[in-house]
mmCIF file of N, CA and C in Angstrom:
data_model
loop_
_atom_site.group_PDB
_atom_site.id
_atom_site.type_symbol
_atom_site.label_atom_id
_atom_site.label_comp_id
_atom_site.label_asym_id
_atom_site.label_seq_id
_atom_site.Cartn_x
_atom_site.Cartn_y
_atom_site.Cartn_z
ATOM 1 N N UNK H 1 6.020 12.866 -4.514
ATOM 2 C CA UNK H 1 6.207 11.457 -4.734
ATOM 3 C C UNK H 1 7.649 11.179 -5.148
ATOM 4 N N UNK H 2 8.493 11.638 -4.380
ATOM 5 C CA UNK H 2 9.864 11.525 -4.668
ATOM 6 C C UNK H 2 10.317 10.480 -5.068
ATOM 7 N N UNK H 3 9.988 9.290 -4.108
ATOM 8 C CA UNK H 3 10.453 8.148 -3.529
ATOM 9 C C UNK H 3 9.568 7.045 -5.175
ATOM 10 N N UNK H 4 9.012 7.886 -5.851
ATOM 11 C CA UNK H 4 9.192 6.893 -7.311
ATOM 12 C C UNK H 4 9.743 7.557 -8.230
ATOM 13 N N UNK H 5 10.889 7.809 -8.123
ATOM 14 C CA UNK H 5 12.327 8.093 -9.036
ATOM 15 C C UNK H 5 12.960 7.242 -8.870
ATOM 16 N N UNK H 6 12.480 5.985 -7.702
ATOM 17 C CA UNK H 6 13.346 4.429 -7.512
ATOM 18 C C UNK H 6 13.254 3.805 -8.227
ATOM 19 N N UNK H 7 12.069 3.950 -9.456
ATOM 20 C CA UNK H 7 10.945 2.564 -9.698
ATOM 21 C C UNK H 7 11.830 1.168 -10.250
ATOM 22 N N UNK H 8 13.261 1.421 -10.514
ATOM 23 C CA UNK H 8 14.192 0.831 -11.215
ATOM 24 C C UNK H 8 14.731 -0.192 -10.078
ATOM 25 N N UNK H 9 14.547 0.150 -8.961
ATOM 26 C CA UNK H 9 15.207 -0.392 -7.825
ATOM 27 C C UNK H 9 14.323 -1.520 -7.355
ATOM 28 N N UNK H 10 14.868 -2.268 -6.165
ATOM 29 C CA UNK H 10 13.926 -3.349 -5.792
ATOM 30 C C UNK H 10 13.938 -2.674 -3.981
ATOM 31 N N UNK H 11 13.017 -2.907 -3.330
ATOM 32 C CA UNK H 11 12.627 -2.899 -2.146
ATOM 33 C C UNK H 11 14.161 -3.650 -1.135
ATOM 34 N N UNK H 12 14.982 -4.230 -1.800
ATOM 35 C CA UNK H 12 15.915 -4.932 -1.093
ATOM 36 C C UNK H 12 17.131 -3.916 -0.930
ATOM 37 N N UNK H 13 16.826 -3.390 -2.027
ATOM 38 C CA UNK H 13 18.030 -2.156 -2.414
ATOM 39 C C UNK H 13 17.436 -1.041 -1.798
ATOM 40 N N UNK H 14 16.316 -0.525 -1.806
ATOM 41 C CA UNK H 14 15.829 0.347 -0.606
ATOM 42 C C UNK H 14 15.492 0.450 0.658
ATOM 43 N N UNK H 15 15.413 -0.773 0.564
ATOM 44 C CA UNK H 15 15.152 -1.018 2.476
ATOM 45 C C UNK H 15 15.833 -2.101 2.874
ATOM 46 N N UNK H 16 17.336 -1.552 2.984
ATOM 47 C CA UNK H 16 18.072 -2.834 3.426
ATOM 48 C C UNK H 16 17.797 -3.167 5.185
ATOM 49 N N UNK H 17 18.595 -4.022 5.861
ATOM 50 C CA UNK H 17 19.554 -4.761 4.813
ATOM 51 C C UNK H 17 18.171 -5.916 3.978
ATOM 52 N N UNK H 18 19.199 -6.546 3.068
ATOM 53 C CA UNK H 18 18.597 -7.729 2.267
ATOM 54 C C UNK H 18 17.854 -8.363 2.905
ATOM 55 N N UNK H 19 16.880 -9.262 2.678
ATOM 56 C CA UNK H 19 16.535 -10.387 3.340
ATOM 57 C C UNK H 19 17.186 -11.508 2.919
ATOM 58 N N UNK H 20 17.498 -12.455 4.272
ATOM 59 C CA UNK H 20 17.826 -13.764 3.381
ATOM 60 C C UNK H 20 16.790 -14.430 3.201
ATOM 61 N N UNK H 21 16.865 -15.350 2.160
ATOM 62 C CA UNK H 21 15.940 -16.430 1.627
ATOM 63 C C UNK H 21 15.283 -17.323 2.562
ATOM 64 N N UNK H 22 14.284 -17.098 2.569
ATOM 65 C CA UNK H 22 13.101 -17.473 3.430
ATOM 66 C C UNK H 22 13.227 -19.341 3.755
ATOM 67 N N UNK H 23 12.788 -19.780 4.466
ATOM 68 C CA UNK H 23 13.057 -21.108 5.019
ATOM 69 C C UNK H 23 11.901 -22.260 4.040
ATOM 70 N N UNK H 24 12.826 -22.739 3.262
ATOM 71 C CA UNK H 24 11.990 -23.615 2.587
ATOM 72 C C UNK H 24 10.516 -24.551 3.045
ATOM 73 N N UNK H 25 10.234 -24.087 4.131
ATOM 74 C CA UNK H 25 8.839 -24.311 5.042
ATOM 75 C C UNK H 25 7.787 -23.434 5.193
ATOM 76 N N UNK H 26 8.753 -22.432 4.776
ATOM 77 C CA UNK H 26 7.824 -21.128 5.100
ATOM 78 C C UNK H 26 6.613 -21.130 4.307
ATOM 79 N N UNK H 27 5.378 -20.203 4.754
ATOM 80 C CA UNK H 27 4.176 -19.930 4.274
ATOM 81 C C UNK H 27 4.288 -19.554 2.474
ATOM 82 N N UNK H 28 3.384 -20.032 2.128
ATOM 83 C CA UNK H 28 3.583 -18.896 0.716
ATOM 84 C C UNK H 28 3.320 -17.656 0.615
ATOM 85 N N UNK H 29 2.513 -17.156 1.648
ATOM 86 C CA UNK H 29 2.900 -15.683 1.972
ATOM 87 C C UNK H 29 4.415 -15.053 1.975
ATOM 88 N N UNK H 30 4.779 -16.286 2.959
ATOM 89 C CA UNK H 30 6.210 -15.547 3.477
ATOM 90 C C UNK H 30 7.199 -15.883 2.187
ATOM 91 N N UNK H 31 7.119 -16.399 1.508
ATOM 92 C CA UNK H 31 7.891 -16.559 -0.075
ATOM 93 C C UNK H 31 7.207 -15.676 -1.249
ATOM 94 N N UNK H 32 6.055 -15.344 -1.039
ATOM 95 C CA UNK H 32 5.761 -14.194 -1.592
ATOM 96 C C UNK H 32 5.968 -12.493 -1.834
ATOM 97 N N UNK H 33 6.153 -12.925 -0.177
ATOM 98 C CA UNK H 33 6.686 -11.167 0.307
ATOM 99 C C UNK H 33 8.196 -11.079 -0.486
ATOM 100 N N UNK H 34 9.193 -12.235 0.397
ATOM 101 C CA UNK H 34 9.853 -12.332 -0.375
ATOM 102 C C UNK H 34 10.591 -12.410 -1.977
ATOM 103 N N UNK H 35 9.649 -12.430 -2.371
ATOM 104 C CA UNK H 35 9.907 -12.495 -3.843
ATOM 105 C C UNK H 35 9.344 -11.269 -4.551
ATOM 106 N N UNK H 36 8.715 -10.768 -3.981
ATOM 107 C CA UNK H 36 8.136 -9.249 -4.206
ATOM 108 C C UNK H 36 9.422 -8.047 -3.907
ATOM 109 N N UNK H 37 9.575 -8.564 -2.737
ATOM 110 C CA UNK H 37 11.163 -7.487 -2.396
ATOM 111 C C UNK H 37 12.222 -7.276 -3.308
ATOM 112 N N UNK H 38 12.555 -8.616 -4.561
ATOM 113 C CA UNK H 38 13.382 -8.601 -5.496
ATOM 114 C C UNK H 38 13.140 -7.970 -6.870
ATOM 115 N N UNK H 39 11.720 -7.509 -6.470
ATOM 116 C CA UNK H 39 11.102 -6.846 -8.240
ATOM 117 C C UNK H 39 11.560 -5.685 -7.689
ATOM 118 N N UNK H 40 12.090 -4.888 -9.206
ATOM 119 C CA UNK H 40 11.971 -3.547 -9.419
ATOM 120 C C UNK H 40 10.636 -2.891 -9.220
ATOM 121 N N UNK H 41 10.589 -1.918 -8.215
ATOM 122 C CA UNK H 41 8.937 -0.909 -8.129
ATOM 123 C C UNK H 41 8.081 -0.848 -9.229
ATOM 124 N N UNK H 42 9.268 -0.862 -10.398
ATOM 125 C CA UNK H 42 8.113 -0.403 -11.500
ATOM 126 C C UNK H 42 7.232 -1.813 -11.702
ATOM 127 N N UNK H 43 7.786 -2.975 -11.485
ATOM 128 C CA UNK H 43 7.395 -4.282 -11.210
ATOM 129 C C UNK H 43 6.085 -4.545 -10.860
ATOM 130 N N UNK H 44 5.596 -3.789 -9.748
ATOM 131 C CA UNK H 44 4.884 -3.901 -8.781
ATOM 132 C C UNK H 44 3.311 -3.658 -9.480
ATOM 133 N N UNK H 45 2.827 -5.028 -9.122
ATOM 134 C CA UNK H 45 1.279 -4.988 -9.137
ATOM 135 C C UNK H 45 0.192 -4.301 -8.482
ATOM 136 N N UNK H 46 -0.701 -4.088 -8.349
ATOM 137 C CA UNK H 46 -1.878 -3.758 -7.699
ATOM 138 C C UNK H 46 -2.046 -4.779 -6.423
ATOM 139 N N UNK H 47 -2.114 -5.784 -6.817
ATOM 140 C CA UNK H 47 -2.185 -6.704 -6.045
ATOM 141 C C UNK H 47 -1.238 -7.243 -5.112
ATOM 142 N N UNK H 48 0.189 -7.047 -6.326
ATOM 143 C CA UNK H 48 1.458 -7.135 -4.669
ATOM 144 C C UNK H 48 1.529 -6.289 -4.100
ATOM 145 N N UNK H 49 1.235 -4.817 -4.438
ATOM 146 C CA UNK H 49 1.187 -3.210 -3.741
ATOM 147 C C UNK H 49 0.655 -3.457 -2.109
ATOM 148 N N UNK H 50 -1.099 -4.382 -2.578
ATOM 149 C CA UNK H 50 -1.768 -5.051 -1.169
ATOM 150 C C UNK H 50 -1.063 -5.404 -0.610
ATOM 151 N N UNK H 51 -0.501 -6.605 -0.653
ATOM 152 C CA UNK H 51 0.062 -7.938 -0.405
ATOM 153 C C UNK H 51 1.585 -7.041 0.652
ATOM 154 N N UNK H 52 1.920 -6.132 0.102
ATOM 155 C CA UNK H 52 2.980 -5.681 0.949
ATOM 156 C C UNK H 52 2.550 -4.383 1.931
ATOM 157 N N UNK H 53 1.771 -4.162 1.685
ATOM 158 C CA UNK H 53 0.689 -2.986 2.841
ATOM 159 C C UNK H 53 0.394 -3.467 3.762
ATOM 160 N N UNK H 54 -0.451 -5.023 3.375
ATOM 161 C CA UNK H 54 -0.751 -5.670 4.783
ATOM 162 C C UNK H 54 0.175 -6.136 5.591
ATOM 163 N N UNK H 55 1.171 -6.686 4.620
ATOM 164 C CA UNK H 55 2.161 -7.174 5.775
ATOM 165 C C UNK H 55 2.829 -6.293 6.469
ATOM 166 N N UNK H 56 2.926 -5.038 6.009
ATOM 167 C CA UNK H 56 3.754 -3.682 6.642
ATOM 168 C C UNK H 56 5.349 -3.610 6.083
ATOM 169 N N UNK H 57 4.993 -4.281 4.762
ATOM 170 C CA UNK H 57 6.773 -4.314 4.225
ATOM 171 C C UNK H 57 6.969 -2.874 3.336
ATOM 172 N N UNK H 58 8.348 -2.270 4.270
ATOM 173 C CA UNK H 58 9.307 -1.023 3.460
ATOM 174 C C UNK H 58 7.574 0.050 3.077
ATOM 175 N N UNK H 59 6.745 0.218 3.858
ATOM 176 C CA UNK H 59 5.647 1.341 3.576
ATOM 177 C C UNK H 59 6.341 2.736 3.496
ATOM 178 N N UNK H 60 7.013 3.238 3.423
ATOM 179 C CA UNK H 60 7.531 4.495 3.000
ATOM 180 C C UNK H 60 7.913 4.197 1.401
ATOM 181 N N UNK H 61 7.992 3.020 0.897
ATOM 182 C CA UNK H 61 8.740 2.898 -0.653
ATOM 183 C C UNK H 61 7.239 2.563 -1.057
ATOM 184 N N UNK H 62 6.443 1.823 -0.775
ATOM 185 C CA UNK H 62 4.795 0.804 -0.843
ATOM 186 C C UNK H 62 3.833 1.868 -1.263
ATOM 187 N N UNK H 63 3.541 2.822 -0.190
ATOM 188 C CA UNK H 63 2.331 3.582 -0.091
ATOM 189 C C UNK H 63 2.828 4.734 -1.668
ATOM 190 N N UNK H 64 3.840 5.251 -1.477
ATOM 191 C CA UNK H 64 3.433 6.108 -2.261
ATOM 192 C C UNK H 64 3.056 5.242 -4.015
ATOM 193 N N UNK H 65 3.316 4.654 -4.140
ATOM 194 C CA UNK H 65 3.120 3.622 -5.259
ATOM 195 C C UNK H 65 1.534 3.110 -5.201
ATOM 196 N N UNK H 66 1.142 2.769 -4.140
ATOM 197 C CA UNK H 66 -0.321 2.720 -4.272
ATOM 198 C C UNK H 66 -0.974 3.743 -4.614
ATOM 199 N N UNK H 67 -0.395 4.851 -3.606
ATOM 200 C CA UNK H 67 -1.426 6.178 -3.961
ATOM 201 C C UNK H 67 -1.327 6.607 -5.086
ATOM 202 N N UNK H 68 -0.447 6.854 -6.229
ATOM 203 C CA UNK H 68 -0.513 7.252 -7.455
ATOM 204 C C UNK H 68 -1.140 6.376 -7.857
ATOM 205 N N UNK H 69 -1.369 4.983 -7.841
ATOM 206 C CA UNK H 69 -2.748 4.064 -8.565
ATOM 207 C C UNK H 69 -4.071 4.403 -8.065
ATOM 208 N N UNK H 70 -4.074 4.505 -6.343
ATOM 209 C CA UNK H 70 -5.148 5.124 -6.053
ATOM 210 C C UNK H 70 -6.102 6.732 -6.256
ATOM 211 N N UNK H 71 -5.581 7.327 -6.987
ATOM 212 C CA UNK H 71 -5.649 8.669 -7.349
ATOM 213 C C UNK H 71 -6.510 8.795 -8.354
ATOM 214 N N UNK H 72 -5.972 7.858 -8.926
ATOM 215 C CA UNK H 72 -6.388 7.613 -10.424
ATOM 216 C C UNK H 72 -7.854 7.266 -10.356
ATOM 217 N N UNK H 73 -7.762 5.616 -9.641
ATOM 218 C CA UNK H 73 -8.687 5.104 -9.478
ATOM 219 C C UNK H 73 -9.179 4.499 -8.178
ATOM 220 N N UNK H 74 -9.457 5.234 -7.337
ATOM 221 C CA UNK H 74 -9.820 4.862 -5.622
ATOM 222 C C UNK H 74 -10.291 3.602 -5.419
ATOM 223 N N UNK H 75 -11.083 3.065 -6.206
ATOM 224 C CA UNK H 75 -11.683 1.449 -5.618
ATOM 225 C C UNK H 75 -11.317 0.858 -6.228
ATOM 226 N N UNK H 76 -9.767 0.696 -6.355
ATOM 227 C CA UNK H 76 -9.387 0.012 -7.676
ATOM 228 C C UNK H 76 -9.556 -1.488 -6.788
ATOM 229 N N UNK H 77 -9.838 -2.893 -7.665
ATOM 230 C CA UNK H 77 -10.036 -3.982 -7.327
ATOM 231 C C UNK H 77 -8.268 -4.448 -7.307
ATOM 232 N N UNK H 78 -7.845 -4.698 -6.326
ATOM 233 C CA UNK H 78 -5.970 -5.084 -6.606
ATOM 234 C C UNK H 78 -6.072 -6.962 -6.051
ATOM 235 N N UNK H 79 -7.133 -7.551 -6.043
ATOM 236 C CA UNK H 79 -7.409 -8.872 -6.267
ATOM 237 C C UNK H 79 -8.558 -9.409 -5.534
ATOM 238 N N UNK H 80 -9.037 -8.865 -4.819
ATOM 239 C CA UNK H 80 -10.120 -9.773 -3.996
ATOM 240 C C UNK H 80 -11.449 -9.226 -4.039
ATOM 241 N N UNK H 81 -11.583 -7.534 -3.926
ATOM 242 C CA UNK H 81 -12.902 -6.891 -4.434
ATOM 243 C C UNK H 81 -12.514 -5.536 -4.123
ATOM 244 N N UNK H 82 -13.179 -4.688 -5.077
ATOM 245 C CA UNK H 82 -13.591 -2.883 -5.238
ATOM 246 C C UNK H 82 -12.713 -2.341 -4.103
ATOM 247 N N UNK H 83 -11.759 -1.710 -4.078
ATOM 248 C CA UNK H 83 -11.672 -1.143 -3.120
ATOM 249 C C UNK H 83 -10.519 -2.017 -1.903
ATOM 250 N N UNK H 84 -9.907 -3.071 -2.331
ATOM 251 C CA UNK H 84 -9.270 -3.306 -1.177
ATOM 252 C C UNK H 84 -8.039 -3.318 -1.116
ATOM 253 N N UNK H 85 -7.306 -2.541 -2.282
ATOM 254 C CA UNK H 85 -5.889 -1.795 -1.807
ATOM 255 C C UNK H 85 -5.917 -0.097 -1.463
ATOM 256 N N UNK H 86 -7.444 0.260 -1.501
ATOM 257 C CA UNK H 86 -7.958 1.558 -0.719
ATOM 258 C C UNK H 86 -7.902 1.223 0.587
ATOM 259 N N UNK H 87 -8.349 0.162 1.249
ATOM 260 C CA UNK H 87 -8.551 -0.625 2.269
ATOM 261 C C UNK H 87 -7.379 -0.721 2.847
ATOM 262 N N UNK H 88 -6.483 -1.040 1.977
ATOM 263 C CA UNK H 88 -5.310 -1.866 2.608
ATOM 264 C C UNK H 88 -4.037 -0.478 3.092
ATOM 265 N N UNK H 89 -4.319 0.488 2.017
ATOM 266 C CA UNK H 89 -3.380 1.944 2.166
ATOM 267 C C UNK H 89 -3.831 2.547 3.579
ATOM 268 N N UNK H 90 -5.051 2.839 3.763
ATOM 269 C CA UNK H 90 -5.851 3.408 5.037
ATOM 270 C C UNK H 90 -5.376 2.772 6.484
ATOM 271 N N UNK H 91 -5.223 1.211 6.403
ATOM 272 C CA UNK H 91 -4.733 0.580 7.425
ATOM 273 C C UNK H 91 -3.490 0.690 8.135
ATOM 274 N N UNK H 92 -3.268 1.323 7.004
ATOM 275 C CA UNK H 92 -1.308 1.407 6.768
ATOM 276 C C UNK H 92 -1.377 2.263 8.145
ATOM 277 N N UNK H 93 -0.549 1.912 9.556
ATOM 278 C CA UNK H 93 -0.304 2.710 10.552
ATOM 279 C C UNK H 93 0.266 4.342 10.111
ATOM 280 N N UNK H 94 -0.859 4.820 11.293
ATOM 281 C CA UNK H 94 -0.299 6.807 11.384
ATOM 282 C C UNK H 94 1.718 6.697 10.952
ATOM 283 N N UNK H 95 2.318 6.157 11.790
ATOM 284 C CA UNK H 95 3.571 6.531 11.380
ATOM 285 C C UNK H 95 4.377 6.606 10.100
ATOM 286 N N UNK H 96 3.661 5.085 9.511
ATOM 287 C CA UNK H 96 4.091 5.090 7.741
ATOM 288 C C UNK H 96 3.427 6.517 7.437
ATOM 289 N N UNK H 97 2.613 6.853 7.449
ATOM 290 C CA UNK H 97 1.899 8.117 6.482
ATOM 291 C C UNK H 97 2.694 9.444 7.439
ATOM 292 N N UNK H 98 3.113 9.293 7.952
ATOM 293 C CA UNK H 98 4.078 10.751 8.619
ATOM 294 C C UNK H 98 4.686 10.906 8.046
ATOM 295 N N UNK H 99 5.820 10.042 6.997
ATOM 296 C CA UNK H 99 6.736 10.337 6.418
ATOM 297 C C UNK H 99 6.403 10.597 4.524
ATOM 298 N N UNK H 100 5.148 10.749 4.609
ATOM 299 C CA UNK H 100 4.401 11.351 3.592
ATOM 300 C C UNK H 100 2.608 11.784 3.660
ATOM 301 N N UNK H 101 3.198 12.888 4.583
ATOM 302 C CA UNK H 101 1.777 13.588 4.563
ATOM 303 C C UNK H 101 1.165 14.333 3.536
ATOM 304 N N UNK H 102 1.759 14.622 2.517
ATOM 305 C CA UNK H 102 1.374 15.558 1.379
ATOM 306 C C UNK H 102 0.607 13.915 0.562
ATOM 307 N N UNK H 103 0.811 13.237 0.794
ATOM 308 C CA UNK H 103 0.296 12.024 -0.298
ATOM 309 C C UNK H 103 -1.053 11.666 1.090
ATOM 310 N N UNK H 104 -0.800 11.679 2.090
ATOM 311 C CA UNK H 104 -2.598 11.092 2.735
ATOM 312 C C UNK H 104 -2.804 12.584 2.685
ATOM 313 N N UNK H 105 -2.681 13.603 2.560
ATOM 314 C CA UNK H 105 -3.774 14.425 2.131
ATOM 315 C C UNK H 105 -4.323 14.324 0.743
ATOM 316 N N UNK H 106 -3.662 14.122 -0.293
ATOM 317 C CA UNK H 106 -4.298 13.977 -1.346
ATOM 318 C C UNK H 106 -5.128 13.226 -1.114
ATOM 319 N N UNK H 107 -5.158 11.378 -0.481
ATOM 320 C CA UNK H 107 -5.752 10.642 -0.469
ATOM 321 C C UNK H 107 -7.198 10.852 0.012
ATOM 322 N N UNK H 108 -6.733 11.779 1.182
ATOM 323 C CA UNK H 108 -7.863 12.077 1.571
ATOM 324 C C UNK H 108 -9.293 12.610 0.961
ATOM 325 N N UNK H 109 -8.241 13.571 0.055
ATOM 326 C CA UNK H 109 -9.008 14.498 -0.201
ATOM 327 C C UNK H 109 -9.894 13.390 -1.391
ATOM 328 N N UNK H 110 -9.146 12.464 -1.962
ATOM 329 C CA UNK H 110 -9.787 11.492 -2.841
ATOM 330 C C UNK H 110 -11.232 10.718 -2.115
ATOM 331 N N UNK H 111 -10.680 10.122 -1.223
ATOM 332 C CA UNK H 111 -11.585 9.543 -0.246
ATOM 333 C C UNK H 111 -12.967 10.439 0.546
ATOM 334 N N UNK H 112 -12.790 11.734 0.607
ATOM 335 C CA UNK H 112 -13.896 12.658 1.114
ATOM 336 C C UNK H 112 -14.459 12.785 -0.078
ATOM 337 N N UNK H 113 -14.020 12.412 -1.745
ATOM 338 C CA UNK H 113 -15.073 12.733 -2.559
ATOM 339 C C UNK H 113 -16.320 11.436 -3.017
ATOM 340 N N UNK H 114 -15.889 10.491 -2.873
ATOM 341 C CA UNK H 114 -16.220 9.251 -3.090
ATOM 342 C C UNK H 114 -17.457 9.224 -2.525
ATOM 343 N N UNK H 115 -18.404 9.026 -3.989
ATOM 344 C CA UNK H 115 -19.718 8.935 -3.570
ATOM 345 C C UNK H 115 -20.369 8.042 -2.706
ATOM 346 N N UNK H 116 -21.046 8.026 -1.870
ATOM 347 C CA UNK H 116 -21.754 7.483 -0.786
ATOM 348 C C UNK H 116 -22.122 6.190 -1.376
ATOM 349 N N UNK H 117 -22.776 5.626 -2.407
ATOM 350 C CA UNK H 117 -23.074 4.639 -2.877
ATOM 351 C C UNK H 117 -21.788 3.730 -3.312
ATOM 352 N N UNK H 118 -20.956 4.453 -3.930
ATOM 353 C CA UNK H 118 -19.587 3.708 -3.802
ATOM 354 C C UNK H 118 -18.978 3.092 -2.576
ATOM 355 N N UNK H 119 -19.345 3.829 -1.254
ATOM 356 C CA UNK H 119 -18.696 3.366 -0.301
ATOM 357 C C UNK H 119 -19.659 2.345 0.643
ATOM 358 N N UNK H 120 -20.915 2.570 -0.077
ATOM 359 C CA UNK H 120 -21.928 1.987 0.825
ATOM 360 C C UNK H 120 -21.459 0.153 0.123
ATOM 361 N N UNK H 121 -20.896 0.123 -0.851
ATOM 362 C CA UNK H 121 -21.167 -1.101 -1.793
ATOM 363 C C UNK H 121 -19.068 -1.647 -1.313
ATOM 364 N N UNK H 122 -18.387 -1.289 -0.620
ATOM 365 C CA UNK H 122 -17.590 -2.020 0.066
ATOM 366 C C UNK H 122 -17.871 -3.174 1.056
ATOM 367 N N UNK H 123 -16.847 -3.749 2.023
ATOM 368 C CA UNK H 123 -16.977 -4.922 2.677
ATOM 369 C C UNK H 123 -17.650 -3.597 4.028
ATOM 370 N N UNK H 124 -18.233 -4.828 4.393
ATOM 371 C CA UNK H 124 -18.495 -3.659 6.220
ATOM 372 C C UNK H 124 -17.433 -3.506 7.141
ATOM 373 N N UNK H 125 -17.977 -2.306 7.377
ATOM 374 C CA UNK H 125 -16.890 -1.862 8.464
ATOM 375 C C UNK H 125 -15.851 -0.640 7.569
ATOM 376 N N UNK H 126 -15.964 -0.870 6.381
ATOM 377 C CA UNK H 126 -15.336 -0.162 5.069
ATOM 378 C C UNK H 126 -15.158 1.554 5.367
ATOM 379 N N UNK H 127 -16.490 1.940 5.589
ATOM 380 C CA UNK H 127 -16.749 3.224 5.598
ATOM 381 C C UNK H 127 -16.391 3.762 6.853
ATOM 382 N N UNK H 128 -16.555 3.017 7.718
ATOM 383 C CA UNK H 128 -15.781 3.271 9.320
ATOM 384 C C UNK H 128 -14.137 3.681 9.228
ATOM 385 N N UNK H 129 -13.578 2.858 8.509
ATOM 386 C CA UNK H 129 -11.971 3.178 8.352
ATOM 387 C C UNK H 129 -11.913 3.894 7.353
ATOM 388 N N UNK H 130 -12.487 4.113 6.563
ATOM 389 C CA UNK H 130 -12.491 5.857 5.700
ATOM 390 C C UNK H 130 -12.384 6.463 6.205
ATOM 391 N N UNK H 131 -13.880 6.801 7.302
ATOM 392 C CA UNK H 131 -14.083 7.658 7.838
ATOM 393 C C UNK H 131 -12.556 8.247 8.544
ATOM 394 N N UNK H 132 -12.336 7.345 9.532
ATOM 395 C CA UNK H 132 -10.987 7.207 10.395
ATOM 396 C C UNK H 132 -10.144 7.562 9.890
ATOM 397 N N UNK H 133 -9.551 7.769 8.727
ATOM 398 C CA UNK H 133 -8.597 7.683 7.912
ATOM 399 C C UNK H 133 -8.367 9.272 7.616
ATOM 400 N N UNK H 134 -9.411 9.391 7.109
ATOM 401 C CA UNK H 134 -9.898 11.129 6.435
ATOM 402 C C UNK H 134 -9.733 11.890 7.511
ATOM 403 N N UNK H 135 -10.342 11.713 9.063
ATOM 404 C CA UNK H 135 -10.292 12.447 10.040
ATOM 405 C C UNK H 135 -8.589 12.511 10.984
ATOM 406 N N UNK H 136 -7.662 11.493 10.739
ATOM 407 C CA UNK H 136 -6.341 11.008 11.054
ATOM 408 C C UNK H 136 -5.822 12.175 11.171
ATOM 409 N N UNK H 137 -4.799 13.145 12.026
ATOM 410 C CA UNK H 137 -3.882 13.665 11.597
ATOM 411 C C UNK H 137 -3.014 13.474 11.055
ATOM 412 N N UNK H 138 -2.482 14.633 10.357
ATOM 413 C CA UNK H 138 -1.402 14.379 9.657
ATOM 414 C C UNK H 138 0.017 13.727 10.498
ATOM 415 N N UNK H 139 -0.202 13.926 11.535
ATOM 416 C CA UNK H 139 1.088 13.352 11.932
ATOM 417 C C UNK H 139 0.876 12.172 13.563
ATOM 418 N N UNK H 140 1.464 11.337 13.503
ATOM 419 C CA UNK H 140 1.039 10.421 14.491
ATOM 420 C C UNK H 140 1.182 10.809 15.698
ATOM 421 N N UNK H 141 0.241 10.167 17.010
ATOM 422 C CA UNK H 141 -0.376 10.726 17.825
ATOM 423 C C UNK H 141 0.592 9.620 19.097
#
């Protein structure tokens, strides 16, 4: 988990270049992302961790920051229900996780332990992209 020896840094400073300031029209998503990019890592919520997984922002700086929360606690709730920044890491395309395969194996190995009733009590379709996830190679196809 190299890549949180940054935690001091902001996503703007690691994954340049900068963004400029989003168009005063824009979505509140899109002023969200944005404004997430300017926190220091250590900054970073559970919930913005999501919030920047789904959108696919700087996932080489993102994921490993989830997965040390996810380690801990696999279904952690990061705002909407049980489990959906587990959800949201798994989605994360094969190529983000190439450039840290030693962290989706751990995950994995987190995710192959997770009792059946735990996973039965996610959104549907839940256990399908586990599944998928766990079986993934390590390196993109």
């Amino acid at each position: 988990m190299d890549r949180l020896l940054h935690l001091d840094r902001t996503l703007d400073e690691l994954d340049p270049p900068r963004w400029t300031a989003p168009a005063v029209d824009a979505t509140h998503l899109v002023h969200k992302v944005h404004e997430l990019r300017s926190l220091a890592l250590s900054e970073l919520r559970p919930a913005d961790l999501r919030v920047l997984i789904t959108q696919r922002v700087a996932l080489p700086h993102v994921l490993p920051l989830a997965v040390r929360l996810l380690l801990q606690d696999p279904l952690l709730d990061a705002h909407f229900y049980e489990g959906d920044l587990l959800l949201a890491a798994v989605a994360a395309p094969a190529p983000a996780w190439a450039v840290c395969p030693d962290l989706a194996a751990r995950l994995r190995a987190v995710i192959a332990s997770l009792p059946e009733a735990s996973v039965a009590d996610l959104p549907r379709g839940a256990a399908e992209e586990l599944t998928r996830f766990v079986a993934r190679p390590d390196t993109p196809s």
